[in-house]
Amino acid sequence: MRGSQARFDKDQACIKSSLFLSICRGFNNNYFTRKRKLTPENLTLSILNRKGVTLSMEIRRFFQLLKPKKIESISNPGYLKQRLKLSPATFQYLSDYHVRNFYEDEKNLHKLKGYYVFAVDGSKSNLPNTKETLGAYGGQVNQSGQQAQVGLSCLYDVFNKMVLDCTINPRNFSECAQVEIHIQKIPSIIEDQPFIMLLDRGYPSSLFFINRLESNQKFVVRLSSKDFKQEQINMTTDDEDVEIKFTPQRIGPYRKTVFAKRLREKQSIHLRFVKIMLPDGVVEVLATNLQRNEFSAEEIGKLYGLRWEIETAYGNLKNKFMLENYTGKKPVIIEQDILSTIYLYNLVQDIIRDAEEERQEKDKHKQYKHKMTINLNIAIGIIKEDLIRMALEDDPGKRGEIFNDIIRSIANNLVPVRKSRQFQRKRKHPSIKHPITKKRSY
């Protein structure tokens, strides 16, 4: 049995467990105690099945899948009432469970010189504009008014394409604080395996550097022109060991915290600063604690370039997985939609991984002009179309047949990988609502 299929079967067993039911209830043990048309298990599957259409059509399509089980449909208000009882932590738990099982298969995972390579970044997501969403998350103010937004922070494996952790926050949240939360979760996933963190501007700070050095956690982070400015100015080569002194000015922002004492006691730290030139000629400075005998300056630059994978992941979540196409306006429903999309993203990448391995083995004697890879957009559509049908199938043999068909269909839809392609960004005409290159797959 393929790894992704085994993990999906484990997910389904997890959904049927008593522990999962207690997580569904959240802080109210009276929820989901009666036998109703929509059990917590089926409610969870209905959310994973959402296609971004009207609620009436979502319910109709899902209950058509339940017809063989002779389960009657439910009204829109009745469905939403059940949704409001379901804790968003349900999908956080399900995603964590799948990710932990994924990383148990360590021998088949991609590392770089023995390290997992993780990136952390934040993003904003537009929400339905209501008093409740503005009150819960805040919003962006512009000349048109105020737009409700939620802040997301993700920990992402750039090689294995897994979202290891996702936190939901108000729009104006501390990305630096979320890094510490993400890092605390890593041992529960990969135990004591070594990893490298990739971070953009906005994350470097004295606190961040000391925490990583004391924990012996490797990192590569881009500095802004104002970060440790004097140390950047004093560089005479493109790759230097730099002493960062904790002067009174640097301790000042922390003077009312316990961290001020740590800075005074530490006095200074040593980091490696590496200058890299971007394709447009702009010079950036990276700070790292990776040693030269492991990574050269050129390798550090290429390593940092992998951080772009998390930007691509956010783009896929919003555009291909339609993360921002929310079912409702209530915060609990919004958070269910976000976290269920994260779980689906990981599941899709897991299945694609198996399909890609089988495709490469099958096509190893074929010659293509360009390197070929699986079309993510089509893969999402195929999995969305058949996933719940497979989850509802009780017969293991038939379930295996559905999964085989999913793998075959995904492996047959390929796109070429054309490296180093760059296009000038053009403003599209506002009347073009459905660009020919951005067709939806579901």
Tab-separated table of C-alpha atoms in Angstrom:
chain	number	residue	atom	x	y	z
A	1	MET	CA	0.000	0.000	0.000
A	2	ARG	CA	1.241	3.486	-0.863
A	3	GLY	CA	2.350	5.680	2.011
A	4	SER	CA	-0.218	8.395	1.297
A	5	GLN	CA	-3.069	5.867	1.173
A	6	ALA	CA	-1.976	4.294	4.474
A	7	ARG	CA	-1.838	7.732	6.093
A	8	PHE	CA	-5.265	8.677	4.729
A	9	ASP	CA	-6.701	5.423	6.124
A	10	LYS	CA	-5.176	6.328	9.495
A	11	ASP	CA	-6.800	9.754	9.242
A	12	GLN	CA	-10.186	8.118	8.694
A	13	ALA	CA	-9.680	5.841	11.699
A	14	CYS	CA	-8.709	8.919	13.707
A	15	ILE	CA	-11.931	10.720	12.687
A	16	LYS	CA	-13.962	7.787	14.035
A	17	SER	CA	-12.168	7.711	17.407
A	18	SER	CA	-13.563	8.846	20.764
A	19	LEU	CA	-10.620	11.237	21.212
A	20	PHE	CA	-11.526	12.966	17.950
A	21	LEU	CA	-15.123	13.340	19.149
A	22	SER	CA	-13.935	15.056	22.330
A	23	ILE	CA	-11.856	17.484	20.240
A	24	CYS	CA	-14.892	18.202	18.031
A	25	ARG	CA	-16.826	19.232	21.139
A	26	GLY	CA	-14.228	21.773	22.204
A	27	PHE	CA	-15.122	23.136	25.627
A	28	ASN	CA	-18.750	21.980	25.586
A	29	ASN	CA	-19.225	18.287	26.387
A	30	ASN	CA	-22.946	18.582	25.620
A	31	TYR	CA	-22.289	19.019	21.882
A	32	PHE	CA	-22.783	16.025	19.567
A	33	THR	CA	-24.373	13.819	22.228
A	34	ARG	CA	-27.613	13.130	20.330
A	35	LYS	CA	-27.903	10.965	17.255
A	36	ARG	CA	-28.556	13.376	14.368
A	37	LYS	CA	-28.556	13.301	10.575
A	38	LEU	CA	-25.104	14.879	10.485
A	39	THR	CA	-22.637	13.134	12.782
A	40	PRO	CA	-19.319	14.838	13.716
A	41	GLU	CA	-17.580	12.423	11.331
A	42	ASN	CA	-19.799	13.349	8.374
A	43	LEU	CA	-19.742	17.026	9.339
A	44	THR	CA	-15.937	16.934	9.163
A	45	LEU	CA	-16.051	15.254	5.751
A	46	SER	CA	-18.603	17.794	4.476
A	47	ILE	CA	-16.174	20.626	5.271
A	48	LEU	CA	-13.330	18.820	3.496
A	49	ASN	CA	-15.684	18.341	0.531
A	50	ARG	CA	-16.542	22.035	0.091
A	51	LYS	CA	-16.169	23.310	-3.462
A	52	GLY	CA	-16.723	27.036	-2.974
A	53	VAL	CA	-20.276	27.059	-4.370
A	54	THR	CA	-23.451	28.225	-2.611
A	55	LEU	CA	-24.249	26.547	0.695
A	56	SER	CA	-27.374	24.918	-0.750
A	57	MET	CA	-25.311	23.290	-3.500
A	58	GLU	CA	-22.564	22.268	-1.052
A	59	ILE	CA	-25.126	20.464	1.116
A	60	ARG	CA	-26.893	18.914	-1.880
A	61	ARG	CA	-23.666	17.538	-3.373
A	62	PHE	CA	-22.449	16.132	-0.081
A	63	PHE	CA	-25.712	14.377	0.747
A	64	GLN	CA	-25.767	12.877	-2.747
A	65	LEU	CA	-22.552	11.125	-1.700
A	66	LEU	CA	-24.360	9.902	1.435
A	67	LYS	CA	-27.314	8.465	-0.537
A	68	PRO	CA	-26.020	4.856	-0.428
A	69	LYS	CA	-26.055	5.141	3.386
A	70	LYS	CA	-29.694	6.359	3.259
A	71	ILE	CA	-28.980	9.502	5.271
A	72	GLU	CA	-31.524	12.292	4.772
A	73	SER	CA	-30.414	15.801	3.848
A	74	ILE	CA	-30.429	18.776	6.200
A	75	SER	CA	-31.530	22.412	5.859
A	76	ASN	CA	-29.063	25.288	5.501
A	77	PRO	CA	-29.809	26.667	9.017
A	78	GLY	CA	-29.549	23.167	10.480
A	79	TYR	CA	-26.189	22.615	8.806
A	80	LEU	CA	-24.767	25.937	10.003
A	81	LYS	CA	-26.050	25.249	13.517
A	82	GLN	CA	-23.997	22.055	13.567
A	83	ARG	CA	-20.984	23.874	12.113
A	84	LEU	CA	-21.085	26.395	14.971
A	85	LYS	CA	-20.734	23.537	17.465
A	86	LEU	CA	-17.620	22.089	15.805
A	87	SER	CA	-14.306	23.250	17.274
A	88	PRO	CA	-11.793	24.499	14.654
A	89	ALA	CA	-9.179	22.557	16.660
A	90	THR	CA	-10.681	19.477	14.972
A	91	PHE	CA	-8.792	20.240	11.772
A	92	GLN	CA	-5.649	21.396	13.561
A	93	TYR	CA	-5.555	18.016	15.297
A	94	LEU	CA	-6.241	16.116	12.051
A	95	SER	CA	-3.509	17.998	10.189
A	96	ASP	CA	-1.012	17.486	13.032
A	97	TYR	CA	-1.845	13.780	13.078
A	98	HIS	CA	-1.259	13.420	9.330
A	99	VAL	CA	1.992	15.407	9.413
A	100	ARG	CA	3.420	13.349	12.288
A	101	ASN	CA	2.676	10.136	10.383
A	102	PHE	CA	4.248	11.627	7.248
A	103	TYR	CA	7.550	12.370	8.999
A	104	GLU	CA	7.732	8.892	10.505
A	105	ASP	CA	8.656	7.713	6.991
A	106	GLU	CA	12.005	9.506	7.310
A	107	LYS	CA	13.998	7.438	4.804
A	108	ASN	CA	11.852	8.690	1.900
A	109	LEU	CA	11.987	12.379	2.842
A	110	HIS	CA	14.144	15.045	1.229
A	111	LYS	CA	16.874	16.699	3.287
A	112	LEU	CA	19.827	18.942	2.482
A	113	LYS	CA	23.129	17.718	3.914
A	114	GLY	CA	21.226	15.944	6.674
A	115	TYR	CA	19.003	18.941	7.510
A	116	TYR	CA	15.297	19.460	7.020
A	117	VAL	CA	14.807	22.926	5.538
A	118	PHE	CA	11.870	24.888	6.956
A	119	ALA	CA	10.616	28.388	6.131
A	120	VAL	CA	8.423	30.627	8.267
A	121	ASP	CA	6.368	33.509	6.933
A	122	GLY	CA	3.136	35.348	7.593
A	123	SER	CA	0.296	36.367	5.310
A	124	LYS	CA	-2.996	38.255	5.417
A	125	SER	CA	-6.317	36.887	4.222
A	126	ASN	CA	-9.356	39.011	3.392
A	127	LEU	CA	-12.523	38.105	5.293
A	128	PRO	CA	-16.229	38.866	4.916
A	129	ASN	CA	-16.634	42.433	6.180
A	130	THR	CA	-18.787	42.298	9.314
A	131	LYS	CA	-18.652	43.847	12.772
A	132	GLU	CA	-17.866	40.407	14.164
A	133	THR	CA	-14.890	39.730	11.881
A	134	LEU	CA	-13.554	43.273	12.323
A	135	GLY	CA	-13.877	42.902	16.085
A	136	ALA	CA	-12.231	39.479	16.167
A	137	TYR	CA	-9.349	40.079	13.748
A	138	GLY	CA	-9.153	43.774	12.855
A	139	GLY	CA	-8.846	45.173	9.371
A	140	GLN	CA	-6.976	47.263	6.847
A	141	VAL	CA	-8.090	50.864	6.440
A	142	ASN	CA	-7.905	52.544	3.034
A	143	GLN	CA	-9.741	55.203	1.064
A	144	SER	CA	-12.619	52.774	0.448
A	145	GLY	CA	-13.157	51.995	4.121
A	146	GLN	CA	-12.065	49.078	6.273
A	147	GLN	CA	-11.444	45.527	5.061
A	148	ALA	CA	-11.505	42.727	7.647
A	149	GLN	CA	-8.376	40.571	7.518
A	150	VAL	CA	-6.964	37.645	9.455
A	151	GLY	CA	-3.247	37.068	10.002
A	152	LEU	CA	-1.759	33.654	9.202
A	153	SER	CA	1.660	32.312	10.129
A	154	CYS	CA	2.964	29.037	8.701
A	155	LEU	CA	5.924	26.737	9.223
A	156	TYR	CA	6.655	25.070	5.869
A	157	ASP	CA	8.981	22.300	4.679
A	158	VAL	CA	10.362	23.667	1.398
A	159	PHE	CA	11.467	20.267	0.030
A	160	ASN	CA	8.707	17.962	1.252
A	161	LYS	CA	5.983	20.607	0.775
A	162	MET	CA	4.247	20.128	4.120
A	163	VAL	CA	2.685	22.836	6.284
A	164	LEU	CA	3.937	21.665	9.675
A	165	ASP	CA	2.080	24.333	11.630
A	166	CYS	CA	-0.370	27.158	10.998
A	167	THR	CA	-1.579	29.748	13.498
A	168	ILE	CA	-4.572	32.059	13.064
A	169	ASN	CA	-4.103	35.556	14.451
A	170	PRO	CA	-5.482	39.107	14.356
A	171	ARG	CA	-4.386	41.105	11.324
A	172	ASN	CA	-1.749	43.026	13.301
A	173	PHE	CA	0.152	40.199	14.957
A	174	SER	CA	3.767	39.643	15.949
A	175	GLU	CA	5.366	37.365	13.377
A	176	CYS	CA	8.440	37.076	15.620
A	177	ALA	CA	6.322	35.670	18.458
A	178	GLN	CA	4.802	33.098	16.096
A	179	VAL	CA	8.269	31.823	15.143
A	180	GLU	CA	8.833	30.752	18.739
A	181	ILE	CA	5.448	28.968	18.767
A	182	HIS	CA	6.275	27.139	15.521
A	183	ILE	CA	9.706	26.080	16.767
A	184	GLN	CA	8.226	24.656	19.968
A	185	LYS	CA	6.100	22.337	17.824
A	186	ILE	CA	8.938	20.938	15.701
A	187	PRO	CA	10.184	18.265	18.180
A	188	SER	CA	6.717	16.674	18.288
A	189	ILE	CA	7.009	16.138	14.514
A	190	ILE	CA	10.658	15.303	13.748
A	191	GLU	CA	11.915	14.701	17.302
A	192	ASP	CA	15.601	15.695	17.554
A	193	GLN	CA	16.393	15.721	13.817
A	194	PRO	CA	18.438	18.782	12.725
A	195	PHE	CA	16.773	21.524	10.688
A	196	ILE	CA	17.506	24.922	9.147
A	197	MET	CA	15.087	27.847	9.406
A	198	LEU	CA	14.732	30.313	6.505
A	199	LEU	CA	13.236	33.717	7.318
A	200	ASP	CA	12.729	37.033	5.555
A	201	ARG	CA	13.238	40.590	6.770
A	202	GLY	CA	11.165	41.466	9.814
A	203	TYR	CA	12.220	38.422	11.809
A	204	PRO	CA	15.836	39.243	12.831
A	205	SER	CA	16.234	40.479	16.399
A	206	SER	CA	18.636	40.072	19.294
A	207	LEU	CA	16.073	37.832	21.003
A	208	PHE	CA	15.707	35.604	17.941
A	209	PHE	CA	19.467	35.201	17.510
A	210	ILE	CA	20.152	34.386	21.174
A	211	ASN	CA	17.312	31.853	21.335
A	212	ARG	CA	18.571	30.058	18.233
A	213	LEU	CA	22.219	30.047	19.333
A	214	GLU	CA	21.423	28.773	22.818
A	215	SER	CA	19.242	26.012	21.317
A	216	ASN	CA	21.799	25.198	18.588
A	217	GLN	CA	19.130	25.710	15.926
A	218	LYS	CA	20.418	26.634	12.483
A	219	PHE	CA	19.004	29.563	10.508
A	220	VAL	CA	19.453	31.798	7.487
A	221	VAL	CA	17.655	35.133	7.734
A	222	ARG	CA	17.673	38.191	5.496
A	223	LEU	CA	18.529	41.513	7.114
A	224	SER	CA	16.954	44.810	6.186
A	225	SER	CA	19.286	47.760	5.650
A	226	LYS	CA	18.429	48.948	9.187
A	227	ASP	CA	19.040	45.621	10.960
A	228	PHE	CA	22.422	45.698	12.728
A	229	LYS	CA	23.300	48.533	10.397
A	230	GLN	CA	26.759	49.313	11.769
A	231	GLU	CA	27.867	45.687	11.474
A	232	GLN	CA	26.722	45.647	7.837
A	233	ILE	CA	28.591	48.887	7.090
A	234	ASN	CA	31.792	47.524	8.651
A	235	MET	CA	31.870	44.468	6.359
A	236	THR	CA	34.946	44.452	4.098
A	237	THR	CA	34.234	41.126	2.335
A	238	ASP	CA	31.146	39.246	1.175
A	239	ASP	CA	31.448	36.564	3.872
A	240	GLU	CA	32.471	37.568	7.397
A	241	ASP	CA	32.197	36.561	11.030
A	242	VAL	CA	30.597	39.496	12.814
A	243	GLU	CA	30.419	40.375	16.491
A	244	ILE	CA	27.088	41.883	17.532
A	245	LYS	CA	27.452	43.867	20.747
A	246	PHE	CA	24.427	44.455	22.937
A	247	THR	CA	24.801	48.151	23.576
A	248	PRO	CA	22.455	50.153	25.846
A	249	GLN	CA	20.623	51.294	22.705
A	250	ARG	CA	19.943	47.671	21.708
A	251	ILE	CA	18.957	46.654	25.219
A	252	GLY	CA	16.611	49.666	25.508
A	253	PRO	CA	13.556	48.138	23.769
A	254	TYR	CA	13.712	45.199	26.220
A	255	ARG	CA	14.446	47.194	29.398
A	256	LYS	CA	11.077	46.346	30.989
A	257	THR	CA	11.389	42.625	30.240
A	258	VAL	CA	13.382	39.723	31.668
A	259	PHE	CA	15.234	39.550	28.358
A	260	ALA	CA	17.178	42.747	29.186
A	261	LYS	CA	19.117	40.860	31.856
A	262	ARG	CA	20.025	38.109	29.367
A	263	LEU	CA	21.372	40.696	26.926
A	264	ARG	CA	23.516	42.357	29.591
A	265	GLU	CA	24.921	39.025	30.711
A	266	LYS	CA	25.562	37.887	27.137
A	267	GLN	CA	27.231	41.191	26.133
A	268	SER	CA	27.711	40.034	22.537
A	269	ILE	CA	27.226	37.196	20.057
A	270	HIS	CA	29.016	36.125	16.876
A	271	LEU	CA	27.214	35.459	13.594
A	272	ARG	CA	28.169	34.965	9.979
A	273	PHE	CA	27.064	37.704	7.558
A	274	VAL	CA	26.936	36.834	3.844
A	275	LYS	CA	26.322	39.286	1.002
A	276	ILE	CA	24.440	38.016	-2.033
A	277	MET	CA	23.495	39.751	-5.265
A	278	LEU	CA	19.959	39.311	-6.558
A	279	PRO	CA	19.230	38.976	-10.310
A	280	ASP	CA	18.211	42.661	-10.437
A	281	GLY	CA	21.600	43.732	-9.059
A	282	VAL	CA	20.411	44.512	-5.523
A	283	VAL	CA	22.786	43.342	-2.772
A	284	GLU	CA	21.231	41.689	0.284
A	285	VAL	CA	22.856	40.605	3.551
A	286	LEU	CA	22.033	37.253	5.146
A	287	ALA	CA	22.751	36.362	8.770
A	288	THR	CA	23.400	32.719	9.647
A	289	ASN	CA	25.051	30.405	12.138
A	290	LEU	CA	25.892	27.763	9.512
A	291	GLN	CA	29.613	27.045	9.323
A	292	ARG	CA	31.731	27.510	6.187
A	293	ASN	CA	32.848	23.887	6.242
A	294	GLU	CA	29.168	22.935	5.745
A	295	PHE	CA	27.874	25.695	3.455
A	296	SER	CA	29.840	28.075	1.254
A	297	ALA	CA	28.680	31.649	0.681
A	298	GLU	CA	27.243	30.613	-2.696
A	299	GLU	CA	25.363	27.719	-1.087
A	300	ILE	CA	23.975	30.052	1.584
A	301	GLY	CA	22.552	32.264	-1.174
A	302	LYS	CA	20.945	29.292	-2.939
A	303	LEU	CA	19.647	27.979	0.376
A	304	TYR	CA	17.955	31.271	1.169
A	305	GLY	CA	16.404	31.257	-2.310
A	306	LEU	CA	14.402	28.203	-1.244
A	307	ARG	CA	12.418	30.476	1.078
A	308	TRP	CA	10.342	31.440	-1.955
A	309	GLU	CA	8.635	28.036	-1.690
A	310	ILE	CA	6.515	29.258	1.231
A	311	GLU	CA	5.383	32.253	-0.853
A	312	THR	CA	4.347	29.802	-3.570
A	313	ALA	CA	2.505	27.709	-0.977
A	314	TYR	CA	0.509	30.744	0.198
A	315	GLY	CA	-0.328	31.526	-3.429
A	316	ASN	CA	-1.558	27.975	-3.995
A	317	LEU	CA	-3.617	28.002	-0.794
A	318	LYS	CA	-5.376	31.219	-1.773
A	319	ASN	CA	-5.754	30.657	-5.514
A	320	LYS	CA	-5.869	26.918	-6.197
A	321	PHE	CA	-7.332	25.742	-2.879
A	322	MET	CA	-9.536	28.875	-2.664
A	323	LEU	CA	-8.785	29.374	1.032
A	324	GLU	CA	-10.461	32.803	1.013
A	325	ASN	CA	-13.752	31.431	-0.350
A	326	TYR	CA	-15.304	31.151	3.106
A	327	THR	CA	-18.491	29.249	3.908
A	328	GLY	CA	-19.794	31.840	6.368
A	329	LYS	CA	-19.094	35.009	8.325
A	330	LYS	CA	-18.703	33.636	11.855
A	331	PRO	CA	-15.102	33.392	13.172
A	332	VAL	CA	-15.590	29.732	14.115
A	333	ILE	CA	-16.606	28.852	10.542
A	334	ILE	CA	-13.795	30.948	9.059
A	335	GLU	CA	-11.228	29.152	11.224
A	336	GLN	CA	-12.704	25.761	10.302
A	337	ASP	CA	-12.321	26.642	6.619
A	338	ILE	CA	-8.713	27.806	7.049
A	339	LEU	CA	-7.515	24.798	9.044
A	340	SER	CA	-9.401	22.267	6.898
A	341	THR	CA	-7.708	23.786	3.836
A	342	ILE	CA	-4.295	23.338	5.496
A	343	TYR	CA	-5.095	19.661	6.114
A	344	LEU	CA	-6.219	19.225	2.501
A	345	TYR	CA	-3.076	20.950	1.229
A	346	ASN	CA	-0.895	18.468	3.115
A	347	LEU	CA	-2.972	15.496	1.990
A	348	VAL	CA	-2.837	16.596	-1.664
A	349	GLN	CA	0.946	17.066	-1.512
A	350	ASP	CA	1.296	13.639	0.108
A	351	ILE	CA	-0.714	11.950	-2.658
A	352	ILE	CA	1.100	13.902	-5.382
A	353	ARG	CA	4.407	12.730	-3.923
A	354	ASP	CA	3.426	9.075	-4.436
A	355	ALA	CA	2.000	9.782	-7.897
A	356	GLU	CA	5.204	11.606	-8.902
A	357	GLU	CA	7.413	8.713	-7.786
A	358	GLU	CA	5.361	6.227	-9.798
A	359	ARG	CA	5.295	8.526	-12.824
A	360	GLN	CA	9.068	8.989	-12.788
A	361	GLU	CA	9.600	5.240	-12.613
A	362	LYS	CA	7.165	4.697	-15.487
A	363	ASP	CA	8.637	7.492	-17.654
A	364	LYS	CA	12.331	6.933	-16.873
A	365	HIS	CA	13.060	5.950	-20.484
A	366	LYS	CA	11.031	8.789	-22.007
A	367	GLN	CA	12.766	11.943	-23.171
A	368	TYR	CA	11.100	15.327	-22.760
A	369	LYS	CA	12.336	18.713	-23.879
A	370	HIS	CA	11.760	20.043	-20.354
A	371	LYS	CA	11.589	18.405	-16.965
A	372	MET	CA	7.975	17.403	-16.363
A	373	THR	CA	5.993	17.546	-13.150
A	374	ILE	CA	2.424	16.897	-12.042
A	375	ASN	CA	-0.103	19.657	-12.647
A	376	LEU	CA	-1.037	20.775	-9.121
A	377	ASN	CA	-4.262	22.486	-10.180
A	378	ILE	CA	-5.593	19.354	-11.901
A	379	ALA	CA	-4.426	17.158	-9.014
A	380	ILE	CA	-6.409	19.274	-6.550
A	381	GLY	CA	-9.532	18.953	-8.702
A	382	ILE	CA	-9.176	15.166	-9.032
A	383	ILE	CA	-8.629	14.650	-5.304
A	384	LYS	CA	-11.468	17.027	-4.394
A	385	GLU	CA	-13.764	15.089	-6.730
A	386	ASP	CA	-13.009	11.593	-5.407
A	387	LEU	CA	-11.634	12.023	-1.886
A	388	ILE	CA	-14.894	11.948	0.074
A	389	ARG	CA	-16.271	9.132	-2.092
A	390	MET	CA	-13.224	7.126	-1.042
A	391	ALA	CA	-13.578	8.126	2.623
A	392	LEU	CA	-17.216	6.965	2.661
A	393	GLU	CA	-16.416	3.609	1.022
A	394	ASP	CA	-16.448	0.811	3.606
A	395	ASP	CA	-15.057	-1.913	1.324
A	396	PRO	CA	-11.202	-1.834	1.470
A	397	GLY	CA	-10.914	-3.286	-2.039
A	398	LYS	CA	-13.172	-0.658	-3.613
A	399	ARG	CA	-11.439	2.079	-1.603
A	400	GLY	CA	-8.113	0.889	-3.002
A	401	GLU	CA	-9.521	0.975	-6.555
A	402	ILE	CA	-10.640	4.588	-6.099
A	403	PHE	CA	-7.197	5.525	-4.784
A	404	ASN	CA	-5.473	3.781	-7.711
A	405	ASP	CA	-7.667	5.727	-10.117
A	406	ILE	CA	-6.761	8.999	-8.346
A	407	ILE	CA	-3.036	8.229	-8.651
A	408	ARG	CA	-3.312	7.262	-12.345
A	409	SER	CA	-5.342	10.342	-13.234
A	410	ILE	CA	-2.942	12.672	-11.415
A	411	ALA	CA	0.131	11.077	-13.012
A	412	ASN	CA	-1.333	11.577	-16.505
A	413	ASN	CA	-1.651	15.362	-16.123
A	414	LEU	CA	1.798	16.923	-16.479
A	415	VAL	CA	3.232	20.382	-17.050
A	416	PRO	CA	6.782	21.349	-18.090
A	417	VAL	CA	9.117	23.022	-15.607
A	418	ARG	CA	10.766	25.957	-17.384
A	419	LYS	CA	13.498	27.392	-15.185
A	420	SER	CA	14.571	31.034	-14.947
A	421	ARG	CA	11.452	32.377	-16.655
A	422	GLN	CA	10.570	35.928	-15.667
A	423	PHE	CA	7.741	38.101	-16.916
A	424	GLN	CA	7.079	41.767	-16.491
A	425	ARG	CA	4.103	42.289	-14.200
A	426	LYS	CA	1.246	43.813	-16.186
A	427	ARG	CA	-1.969	45.275	-14.837
A	428	LYS	CA	-4.834	43.229	-16.244
A	429	HIS	CA	-7.986	44.884	-17.515
A	430	PRO	CA	-10.574	44.786	-14.682
A	431	SER	CA	-13.213	43.240	-16.949
A	432	ILE	CA	-11.205	40.015	-17.277
A	433	LYS	CA	-12.755	38.060	-14.419
A	434	HIS	CA	-11.797	34.608	-15.703
A	435	PRO	CA	-8.238	34.610	-17.146
A	436	ILE	CA	-7.589	31.741	-19.547
A	437	THR	CA	-4.458	30.712	-17.584
A	438	LYS	CA	-6.221	30.556	-14.204
A	439	LYS	CA	-9.089	28.148	-14.720
A	440	ARG	CA	-10.503	26.543	-11.576
A	441	SER	CA	-10.195	22.773	-11.250
A	442	TYR	CA	-13.316	22.401	-9.067
